[in-house]
XYZ file of C-alpha atoms in Angstrom:
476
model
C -263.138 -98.907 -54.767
C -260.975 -101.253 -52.899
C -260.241 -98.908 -49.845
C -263.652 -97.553 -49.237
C -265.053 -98.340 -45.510
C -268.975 -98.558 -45.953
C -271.293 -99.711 -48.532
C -272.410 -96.320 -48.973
C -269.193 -95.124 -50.032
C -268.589 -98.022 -52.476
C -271.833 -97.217 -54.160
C -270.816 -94.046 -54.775
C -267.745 -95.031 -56.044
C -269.254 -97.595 -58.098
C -271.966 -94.867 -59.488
C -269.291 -92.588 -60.233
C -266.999 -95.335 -62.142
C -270.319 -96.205 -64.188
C -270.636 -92.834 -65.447
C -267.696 -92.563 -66.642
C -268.019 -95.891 -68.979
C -270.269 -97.238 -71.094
C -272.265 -99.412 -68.387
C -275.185 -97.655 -68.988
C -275.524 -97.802 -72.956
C -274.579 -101.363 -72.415
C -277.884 -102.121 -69.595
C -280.030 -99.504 -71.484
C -279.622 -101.654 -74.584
C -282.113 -105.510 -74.638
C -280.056 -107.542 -77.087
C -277.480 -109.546 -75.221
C -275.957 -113.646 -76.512
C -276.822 -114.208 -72.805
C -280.229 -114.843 -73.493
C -283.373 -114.143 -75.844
C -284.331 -110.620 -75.282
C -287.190 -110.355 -77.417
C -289.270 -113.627 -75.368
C -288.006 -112.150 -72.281
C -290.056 -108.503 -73.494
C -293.221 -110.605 -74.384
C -293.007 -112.654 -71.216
C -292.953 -109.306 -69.450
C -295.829 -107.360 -71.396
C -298.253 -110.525 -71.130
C -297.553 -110.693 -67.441
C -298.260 -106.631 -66.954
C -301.520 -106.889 -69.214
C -302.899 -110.074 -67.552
C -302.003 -108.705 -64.386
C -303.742 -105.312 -64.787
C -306.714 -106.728 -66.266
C -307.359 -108.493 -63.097
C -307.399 -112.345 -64.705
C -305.890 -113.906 -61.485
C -306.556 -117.449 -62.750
C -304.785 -116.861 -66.162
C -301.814 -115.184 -64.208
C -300.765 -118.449 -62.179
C -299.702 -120.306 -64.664
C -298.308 -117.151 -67.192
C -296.151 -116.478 -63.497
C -294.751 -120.252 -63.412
C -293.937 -120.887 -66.792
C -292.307 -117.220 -67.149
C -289.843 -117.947 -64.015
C -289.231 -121.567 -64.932
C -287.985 -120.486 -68.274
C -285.943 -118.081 -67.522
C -284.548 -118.806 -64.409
C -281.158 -120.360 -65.784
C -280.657 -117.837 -68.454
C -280.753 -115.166 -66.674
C -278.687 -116.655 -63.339
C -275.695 -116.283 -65.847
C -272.833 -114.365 -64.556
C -271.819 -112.697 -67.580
C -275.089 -110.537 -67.429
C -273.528 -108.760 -64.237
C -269.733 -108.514 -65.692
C -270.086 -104.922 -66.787
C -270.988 -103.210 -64.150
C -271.602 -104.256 -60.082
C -274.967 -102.269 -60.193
C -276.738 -104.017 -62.322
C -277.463 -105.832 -65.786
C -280.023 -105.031 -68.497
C -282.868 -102.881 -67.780
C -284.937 -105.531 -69.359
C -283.950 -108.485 -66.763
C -284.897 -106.035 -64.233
C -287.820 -105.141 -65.580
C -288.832 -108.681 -65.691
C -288.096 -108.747 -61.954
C -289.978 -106.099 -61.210
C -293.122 -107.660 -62.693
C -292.302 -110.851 -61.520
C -292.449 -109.372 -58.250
C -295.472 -107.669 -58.796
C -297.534 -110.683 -60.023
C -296.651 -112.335 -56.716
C -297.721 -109.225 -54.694
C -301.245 -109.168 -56.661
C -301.665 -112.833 -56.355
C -301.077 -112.896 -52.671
C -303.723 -110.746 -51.695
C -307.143 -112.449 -52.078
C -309.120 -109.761 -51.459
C -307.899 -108.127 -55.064
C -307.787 -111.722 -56.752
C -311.164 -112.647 -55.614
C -309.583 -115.971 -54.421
C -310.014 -118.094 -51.496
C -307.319 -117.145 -48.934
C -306.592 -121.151 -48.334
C -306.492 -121.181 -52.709
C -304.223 -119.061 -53.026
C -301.425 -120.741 -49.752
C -301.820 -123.997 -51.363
C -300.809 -122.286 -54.567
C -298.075 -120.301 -53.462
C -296.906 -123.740 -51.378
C -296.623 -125.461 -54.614
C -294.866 -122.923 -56.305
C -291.859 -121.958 -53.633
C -291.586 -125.801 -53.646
C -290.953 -125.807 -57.739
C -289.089 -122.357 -57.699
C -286.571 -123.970 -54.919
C -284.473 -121.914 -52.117
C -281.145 -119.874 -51.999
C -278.536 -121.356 -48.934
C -275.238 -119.472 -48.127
C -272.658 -121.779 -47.736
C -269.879 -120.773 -45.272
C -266.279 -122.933 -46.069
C -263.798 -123.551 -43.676
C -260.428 -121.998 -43.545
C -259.145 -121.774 -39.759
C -259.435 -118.114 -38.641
C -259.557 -116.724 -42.162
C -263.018 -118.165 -41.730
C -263.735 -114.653 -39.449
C -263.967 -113.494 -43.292
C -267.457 -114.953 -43.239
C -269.030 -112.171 -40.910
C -268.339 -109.501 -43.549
C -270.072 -112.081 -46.113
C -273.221 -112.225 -43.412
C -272.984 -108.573 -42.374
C -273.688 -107.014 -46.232
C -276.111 -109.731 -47.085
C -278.017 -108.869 -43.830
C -277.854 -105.427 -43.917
C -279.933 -105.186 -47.579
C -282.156 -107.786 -46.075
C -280.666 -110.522 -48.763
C -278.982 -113.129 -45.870
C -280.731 -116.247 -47.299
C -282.594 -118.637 -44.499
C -281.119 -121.331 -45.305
C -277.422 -120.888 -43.798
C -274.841 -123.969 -43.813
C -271.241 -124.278 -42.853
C -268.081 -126.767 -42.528
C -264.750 -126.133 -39.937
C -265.047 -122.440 -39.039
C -267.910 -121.778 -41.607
C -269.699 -123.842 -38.917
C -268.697 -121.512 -36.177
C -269.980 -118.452 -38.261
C -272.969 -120.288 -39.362
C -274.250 -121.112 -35.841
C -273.347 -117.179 -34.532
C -275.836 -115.629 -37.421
C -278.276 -118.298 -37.267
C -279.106 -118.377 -33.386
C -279.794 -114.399 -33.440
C -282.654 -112.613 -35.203
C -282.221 -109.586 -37.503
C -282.185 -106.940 -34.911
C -279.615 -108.951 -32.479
C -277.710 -109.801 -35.916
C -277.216 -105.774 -36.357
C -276.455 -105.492 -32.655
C -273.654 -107.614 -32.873
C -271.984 -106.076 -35.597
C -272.669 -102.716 -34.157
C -270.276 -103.980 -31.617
C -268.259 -106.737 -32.695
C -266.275 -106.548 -29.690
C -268.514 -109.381 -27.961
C -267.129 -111.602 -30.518
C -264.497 -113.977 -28.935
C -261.742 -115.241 -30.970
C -259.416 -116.695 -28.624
C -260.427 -120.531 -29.172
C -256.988 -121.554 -29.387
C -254.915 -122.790 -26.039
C -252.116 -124.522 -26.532
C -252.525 -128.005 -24.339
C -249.502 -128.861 -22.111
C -246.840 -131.700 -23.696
C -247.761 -134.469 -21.799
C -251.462 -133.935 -22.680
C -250.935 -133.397 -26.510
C -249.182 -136.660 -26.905
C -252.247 -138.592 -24.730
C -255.028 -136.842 -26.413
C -252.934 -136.320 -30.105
C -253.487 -132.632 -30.360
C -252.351 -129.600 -30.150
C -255.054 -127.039 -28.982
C -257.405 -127.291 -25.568
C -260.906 -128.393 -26.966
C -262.414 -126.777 -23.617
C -261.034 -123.430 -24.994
C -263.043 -123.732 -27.934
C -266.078 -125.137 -26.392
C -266.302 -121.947 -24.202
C -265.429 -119.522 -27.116
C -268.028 -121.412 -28.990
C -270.733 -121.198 -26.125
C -270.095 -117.231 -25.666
C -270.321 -116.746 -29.419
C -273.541 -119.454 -29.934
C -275.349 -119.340 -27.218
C -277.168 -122.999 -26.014
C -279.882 -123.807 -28.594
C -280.797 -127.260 -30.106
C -281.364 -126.533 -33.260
C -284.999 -126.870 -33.206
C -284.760 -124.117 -30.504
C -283.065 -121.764 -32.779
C -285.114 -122.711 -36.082
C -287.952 -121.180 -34.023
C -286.460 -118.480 -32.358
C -285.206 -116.583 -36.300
C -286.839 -118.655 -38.460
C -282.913 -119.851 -39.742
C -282.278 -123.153 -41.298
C -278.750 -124.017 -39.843
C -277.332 -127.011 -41.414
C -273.686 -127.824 -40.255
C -270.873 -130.480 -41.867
C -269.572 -133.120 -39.696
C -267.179 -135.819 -40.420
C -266.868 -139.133 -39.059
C -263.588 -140.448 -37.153
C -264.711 -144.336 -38.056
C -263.882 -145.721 -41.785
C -267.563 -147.172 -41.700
C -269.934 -144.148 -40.206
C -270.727 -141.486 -42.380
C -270.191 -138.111 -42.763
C -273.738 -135.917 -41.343
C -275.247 -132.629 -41.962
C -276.672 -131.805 -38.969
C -280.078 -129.061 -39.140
C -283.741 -129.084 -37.301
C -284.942 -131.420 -39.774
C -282.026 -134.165 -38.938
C -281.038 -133.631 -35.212
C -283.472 -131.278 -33.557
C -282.380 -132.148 -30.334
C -278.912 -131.809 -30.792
C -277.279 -128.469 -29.418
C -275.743 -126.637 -32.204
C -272.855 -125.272 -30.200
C -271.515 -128.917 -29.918
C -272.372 -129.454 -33.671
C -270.145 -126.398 -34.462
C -267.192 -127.498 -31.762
C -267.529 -131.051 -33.638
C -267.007 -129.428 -37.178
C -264.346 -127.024 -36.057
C -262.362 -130.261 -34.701
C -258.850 -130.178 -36.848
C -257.690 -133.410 -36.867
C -253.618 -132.806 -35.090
C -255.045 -129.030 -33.515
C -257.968 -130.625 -31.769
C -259.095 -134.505 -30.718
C -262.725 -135.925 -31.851
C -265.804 -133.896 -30.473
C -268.385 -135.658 -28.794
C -272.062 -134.031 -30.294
C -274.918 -133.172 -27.077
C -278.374 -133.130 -27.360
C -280.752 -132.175 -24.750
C -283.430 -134.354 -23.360
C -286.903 -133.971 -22.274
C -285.781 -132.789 -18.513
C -283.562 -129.958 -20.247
C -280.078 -132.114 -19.223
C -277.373 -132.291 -21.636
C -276.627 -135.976 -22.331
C -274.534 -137.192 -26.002
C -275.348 -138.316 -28.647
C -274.440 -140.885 -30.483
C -272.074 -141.575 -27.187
C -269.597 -144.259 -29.013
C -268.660 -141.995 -31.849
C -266.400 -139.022 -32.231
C -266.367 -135.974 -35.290
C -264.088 -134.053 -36.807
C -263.534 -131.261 -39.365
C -266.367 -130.789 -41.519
C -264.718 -129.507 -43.826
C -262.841 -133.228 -44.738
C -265.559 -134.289 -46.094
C -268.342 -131.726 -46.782
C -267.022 -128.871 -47.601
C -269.948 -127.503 -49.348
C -272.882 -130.392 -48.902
C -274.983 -129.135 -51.645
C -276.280 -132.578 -52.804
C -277.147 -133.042 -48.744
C -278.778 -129.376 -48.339
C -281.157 -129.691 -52.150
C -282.702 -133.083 -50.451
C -283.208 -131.526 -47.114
C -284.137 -127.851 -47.793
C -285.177 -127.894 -51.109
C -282.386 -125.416 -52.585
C -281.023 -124.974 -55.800
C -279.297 -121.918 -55.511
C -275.810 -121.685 -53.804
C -274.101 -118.502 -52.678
C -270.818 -119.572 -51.025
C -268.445 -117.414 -49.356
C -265.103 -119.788 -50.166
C -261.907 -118.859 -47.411
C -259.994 -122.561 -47.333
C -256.243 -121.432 -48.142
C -256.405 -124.270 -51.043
C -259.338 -123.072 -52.703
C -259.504 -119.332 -52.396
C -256.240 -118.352 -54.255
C -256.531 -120.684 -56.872
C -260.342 -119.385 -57.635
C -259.344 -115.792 -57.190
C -257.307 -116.430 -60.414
C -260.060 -118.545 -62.710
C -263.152 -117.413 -61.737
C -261.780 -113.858 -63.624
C -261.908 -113.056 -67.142
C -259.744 -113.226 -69.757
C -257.405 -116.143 -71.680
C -255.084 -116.060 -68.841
C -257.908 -117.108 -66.302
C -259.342 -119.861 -68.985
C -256.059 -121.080 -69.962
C -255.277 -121.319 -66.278
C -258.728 -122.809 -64.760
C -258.276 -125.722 -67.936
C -254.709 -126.604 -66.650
C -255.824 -126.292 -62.847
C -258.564 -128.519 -63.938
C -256.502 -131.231 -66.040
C -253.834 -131.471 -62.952
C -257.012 -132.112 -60.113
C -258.819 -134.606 -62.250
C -254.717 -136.274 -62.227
C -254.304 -136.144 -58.538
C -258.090 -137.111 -57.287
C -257.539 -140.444 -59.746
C -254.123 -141.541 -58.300
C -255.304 -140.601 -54.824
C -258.489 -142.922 -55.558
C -255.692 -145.360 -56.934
C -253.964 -144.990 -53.732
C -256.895 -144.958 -51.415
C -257.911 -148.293 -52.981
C -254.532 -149.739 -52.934
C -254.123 -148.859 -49.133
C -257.389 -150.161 -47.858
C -257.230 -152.281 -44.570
C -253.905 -150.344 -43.858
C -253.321 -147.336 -41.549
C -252.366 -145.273 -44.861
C -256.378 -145.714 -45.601
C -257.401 -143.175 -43.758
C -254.658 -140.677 -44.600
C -255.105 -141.337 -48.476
C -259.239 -141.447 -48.135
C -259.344 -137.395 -46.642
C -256.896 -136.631 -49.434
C -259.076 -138.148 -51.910
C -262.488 -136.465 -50.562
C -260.698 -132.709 -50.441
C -259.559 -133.599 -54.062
C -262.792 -134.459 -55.171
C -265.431 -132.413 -53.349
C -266.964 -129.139 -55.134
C -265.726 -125.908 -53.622
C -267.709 -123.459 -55.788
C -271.062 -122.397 -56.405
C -273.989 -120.283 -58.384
C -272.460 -116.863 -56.849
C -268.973 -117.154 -55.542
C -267.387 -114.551 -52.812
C -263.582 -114.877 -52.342
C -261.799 -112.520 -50.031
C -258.480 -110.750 -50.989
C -256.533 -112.801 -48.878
C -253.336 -111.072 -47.469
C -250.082 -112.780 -46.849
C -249.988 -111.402 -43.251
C -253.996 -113.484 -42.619
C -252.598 -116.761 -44.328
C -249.759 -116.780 -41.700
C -251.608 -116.237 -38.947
C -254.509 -119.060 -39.701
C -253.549 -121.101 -37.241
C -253.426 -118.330 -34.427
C -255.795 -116.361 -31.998
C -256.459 -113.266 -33.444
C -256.796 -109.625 -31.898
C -260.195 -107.611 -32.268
C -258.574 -104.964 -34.830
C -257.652 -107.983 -37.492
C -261.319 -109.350 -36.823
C -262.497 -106.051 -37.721
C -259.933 -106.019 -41.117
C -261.674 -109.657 -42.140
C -265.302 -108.462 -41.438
C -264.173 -105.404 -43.392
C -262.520 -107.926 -46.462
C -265.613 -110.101 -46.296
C -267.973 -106.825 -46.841
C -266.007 -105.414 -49.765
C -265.570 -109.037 -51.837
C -269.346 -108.885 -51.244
C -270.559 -105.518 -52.245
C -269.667 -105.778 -55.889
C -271.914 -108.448 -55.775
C -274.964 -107.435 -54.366
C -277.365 -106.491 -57.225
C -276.574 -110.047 -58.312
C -277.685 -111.833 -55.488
C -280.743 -109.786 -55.093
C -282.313 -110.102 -58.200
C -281.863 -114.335 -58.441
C -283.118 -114.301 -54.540
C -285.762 -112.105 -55.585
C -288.550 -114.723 -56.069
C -287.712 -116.572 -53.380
C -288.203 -114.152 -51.249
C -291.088 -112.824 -52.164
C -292.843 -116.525 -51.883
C -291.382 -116.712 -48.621
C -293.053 -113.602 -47.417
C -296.304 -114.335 -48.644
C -296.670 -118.055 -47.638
C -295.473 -116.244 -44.082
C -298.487 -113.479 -44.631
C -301.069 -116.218 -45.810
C -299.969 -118.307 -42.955
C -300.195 -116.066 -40.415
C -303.761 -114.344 -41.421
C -305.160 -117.737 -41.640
C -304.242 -118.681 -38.257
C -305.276 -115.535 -37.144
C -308.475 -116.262 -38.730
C -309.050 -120.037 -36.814
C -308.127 -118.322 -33.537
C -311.261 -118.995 -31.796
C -312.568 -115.455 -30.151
C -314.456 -115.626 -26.576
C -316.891 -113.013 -25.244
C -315.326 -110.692 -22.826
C -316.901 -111.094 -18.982
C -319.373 -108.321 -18.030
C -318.644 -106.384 -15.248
């Protein structure tokens, strides 16, 4: 299934590969170590019956306690090893009903419950259920890897709303998060609008003044062609996208920031993304823009410059569960440190587990003698040097659902270099096959979500409707 073009074809593949195993005794059959089978069938049959007898007020709390209990259990990977179409008829059966509760409940005319009831309710509950984020990791151009990830999550309508990314995760990020669905399947209808010549080699004399190597007006203009020029409040309203993008300080005493709507609604995103995408050695410090109440573009936080998100936030999942209220991470993971290395443990298998413990022994090693060292150094140049060792050492780099690309020896080369439109179309094409396989996955622990997203935006919208005031039309 490696070679196939299209998701359609995969499926097929995947269909055919399933009948020829023993995938489908395996789903067909409840009992599973995973988790209990036999509450998970009487969860699902009290649901149905309350449900059908019409008890709305007995169903709210049957719904929360059912998803609450089972949401960790049945998150667990190993109920999706078997085959990449599925798990247990049961879990998806519970989905189903799940799914059908929340339908039912959000219509008031079938519950016989007040419209403003029944928001407050579902409020309360997408607030206890929590959100699913895609997290986009840097990785210099193998980051291009990332619009696969965002193209076959979009296309099944499963791209989460709350999108975040670090280095060139940031780049992506800001692309898919500025457009709505329809201009999303536009652009990858024709890719070809995509720019990917950011880098531009600066002239000797300038690389030793400014310390770099690439011309950071090259990448603001690839940046503002792929981006656009929205604040991020101006983008949050135009799709509805929670963009949330990693910067890192250049100062030992400021902070790293994750920059979203909530945070720095004024700020334009296309300088938060140049900012993030700043290399220290390839590009100098970014200055971040915001515009003011006359429209002009003026900086922010003028003294201070960022660099490469990716130094110190990676992945700022502690940042993004405050801020957003998620606790569900699907990351699409590209940094040439990372990838490889999880390609290998996050298999099955002794040799993966045997391999992940050793992997694991030798980082907590090096992150506690680069601590040492970061410690020992402080008030020294070396401080700096030894404290971005220590925070790629120690920062997390995986998630709930995990997307690696096959990562070929000719695109780890060529990191560092512009790339031509037919490799951007081989990474968009790796990105879509390392996701495909994990599809069913991701839709059935987004499911929920989802669905409480779509009816608090239903509720919400027929109430306002409702307020509108209405005026008599003039007689002729």
């Amino acid at each position: 299934m490696s070679g196939v073009e299209d998701y359609h074809a995969w499926r097929r593949s995947a269909e055919v590969a399933t009948e020829s195993g023993d995938a489908d005794i395996w789903r067909a059959k409840p009992e599973s170590s995973v988790y209990d089978a036999k509450l998970l069938r009487q969860h699902t049959e009290e649901l149905t019956r309350t449900r059908e007898a019409g008890k709305a007020l007995e169903l709210v709390p049957l719904l929360r306690e059912a998803l609450y209990r089972h949401l960790g259990e049945l998150a667990d990977p190993r109920l999706y090893a078997r085959t990449p179409l599925g798990t247990k008829h049961l879990v998806e059966a519970f989905y189903e009903e799940a799914l059908a509760c929340i339908e039912y409940l959000a219509d008031p005319d079938q519950t016989g419950l007040s419209p403003e009831f029944t928001l407050a309710g579902f409020r309360r509950a997408a607030h206890i259920f929590g959100r699913s984020a895609l997290l986009l990791s840097g990785g210099a151009t193998l980051g291009f890897f990332h619009l696969g990830v965002v193209k076959a999550l979009s296309e099944q309508g499963l791209l989460p709303s709350v999108l975040s990314g670090a280095s060139m995760g940031a780049l992506i990020a800001c692309g898919a998060g500025v457009r709505t669905d329809e201009e999303l399947g536009a652009l990858f209808a024709n890719p070809r609008v995509i720019r990917t010549d950011a880098l531009k080699r600066l002239s000797p004399k300038r690389a030793a003044s400014e310390r770099a190597v690439y011309d950071p007006a090259r990448l603001e203009e690839v940046v503002a062609n792929n981006c656009g020029d929205y604040t991020f409040e101006e983008a949050h309203a135009r799709t509805g996208r929670t963009v949330s993008i990693s910067v890192s300080p250049t100062r030992e005493r400021q902070k790293p920031r994750v920059l979203c709507h909530f945070t720095t609604p004024k700020v334009l995103m296309n300088s938060a993304a140049v900012a993030s995408a700043s290399i220290p050695g390839a590009f100098p410090g970014a200055t971040l823009y915001q515009r003011d109440s006359s429209g002009e573009r003026i900086p922010y936080m003028s003294t201070e410059r960022w660099i490469d998100g990716s130094l110190k936030g990676d992945l700022p999942m502690r940042r993004l569960s405050r801020l957003h209220n998620v606790n569900h991470f699907i990351v699409s993971q590209v940094n040439p440190h990372v990838a490889p290395v999880r390609g290998v443990t996050g298999k099955r298998g002794i040799v993966p587990v045997v391999s992940g413990v050793i992997l694991s022994s030798v980082l907590a090693q090096v992150t506690h003698q680069l601590e040492l060292a970061r410690d020992f150094t402080k008030s020294t140049p070396l401080y700096s040097t030894f404290d971005v060792a220590h925070s790629l050492a120690n920062q997390p780099y995986s998630g709930d659902i995990d997307i690696h690309p096959r990562l070929r020896p000719t695109a780890l080369l060529r990191a560092m270099s512009n790339i031509s439109h037919k490799e951007l179309l081989k990474h968009i094409l790796e990105g879509e096959r390392a996701t495909w396989p994990l599809l069913a996955r991701v839709r059935d622990q987004t499911c929920v979500s989802r669905a409480l997203d779509a009816a608090i935006r239903r509720l919400s919208s027929e109430q306002a409707a409702t307020r509108r005031p209405s005026y008599p039309r003039p007689s002729r």
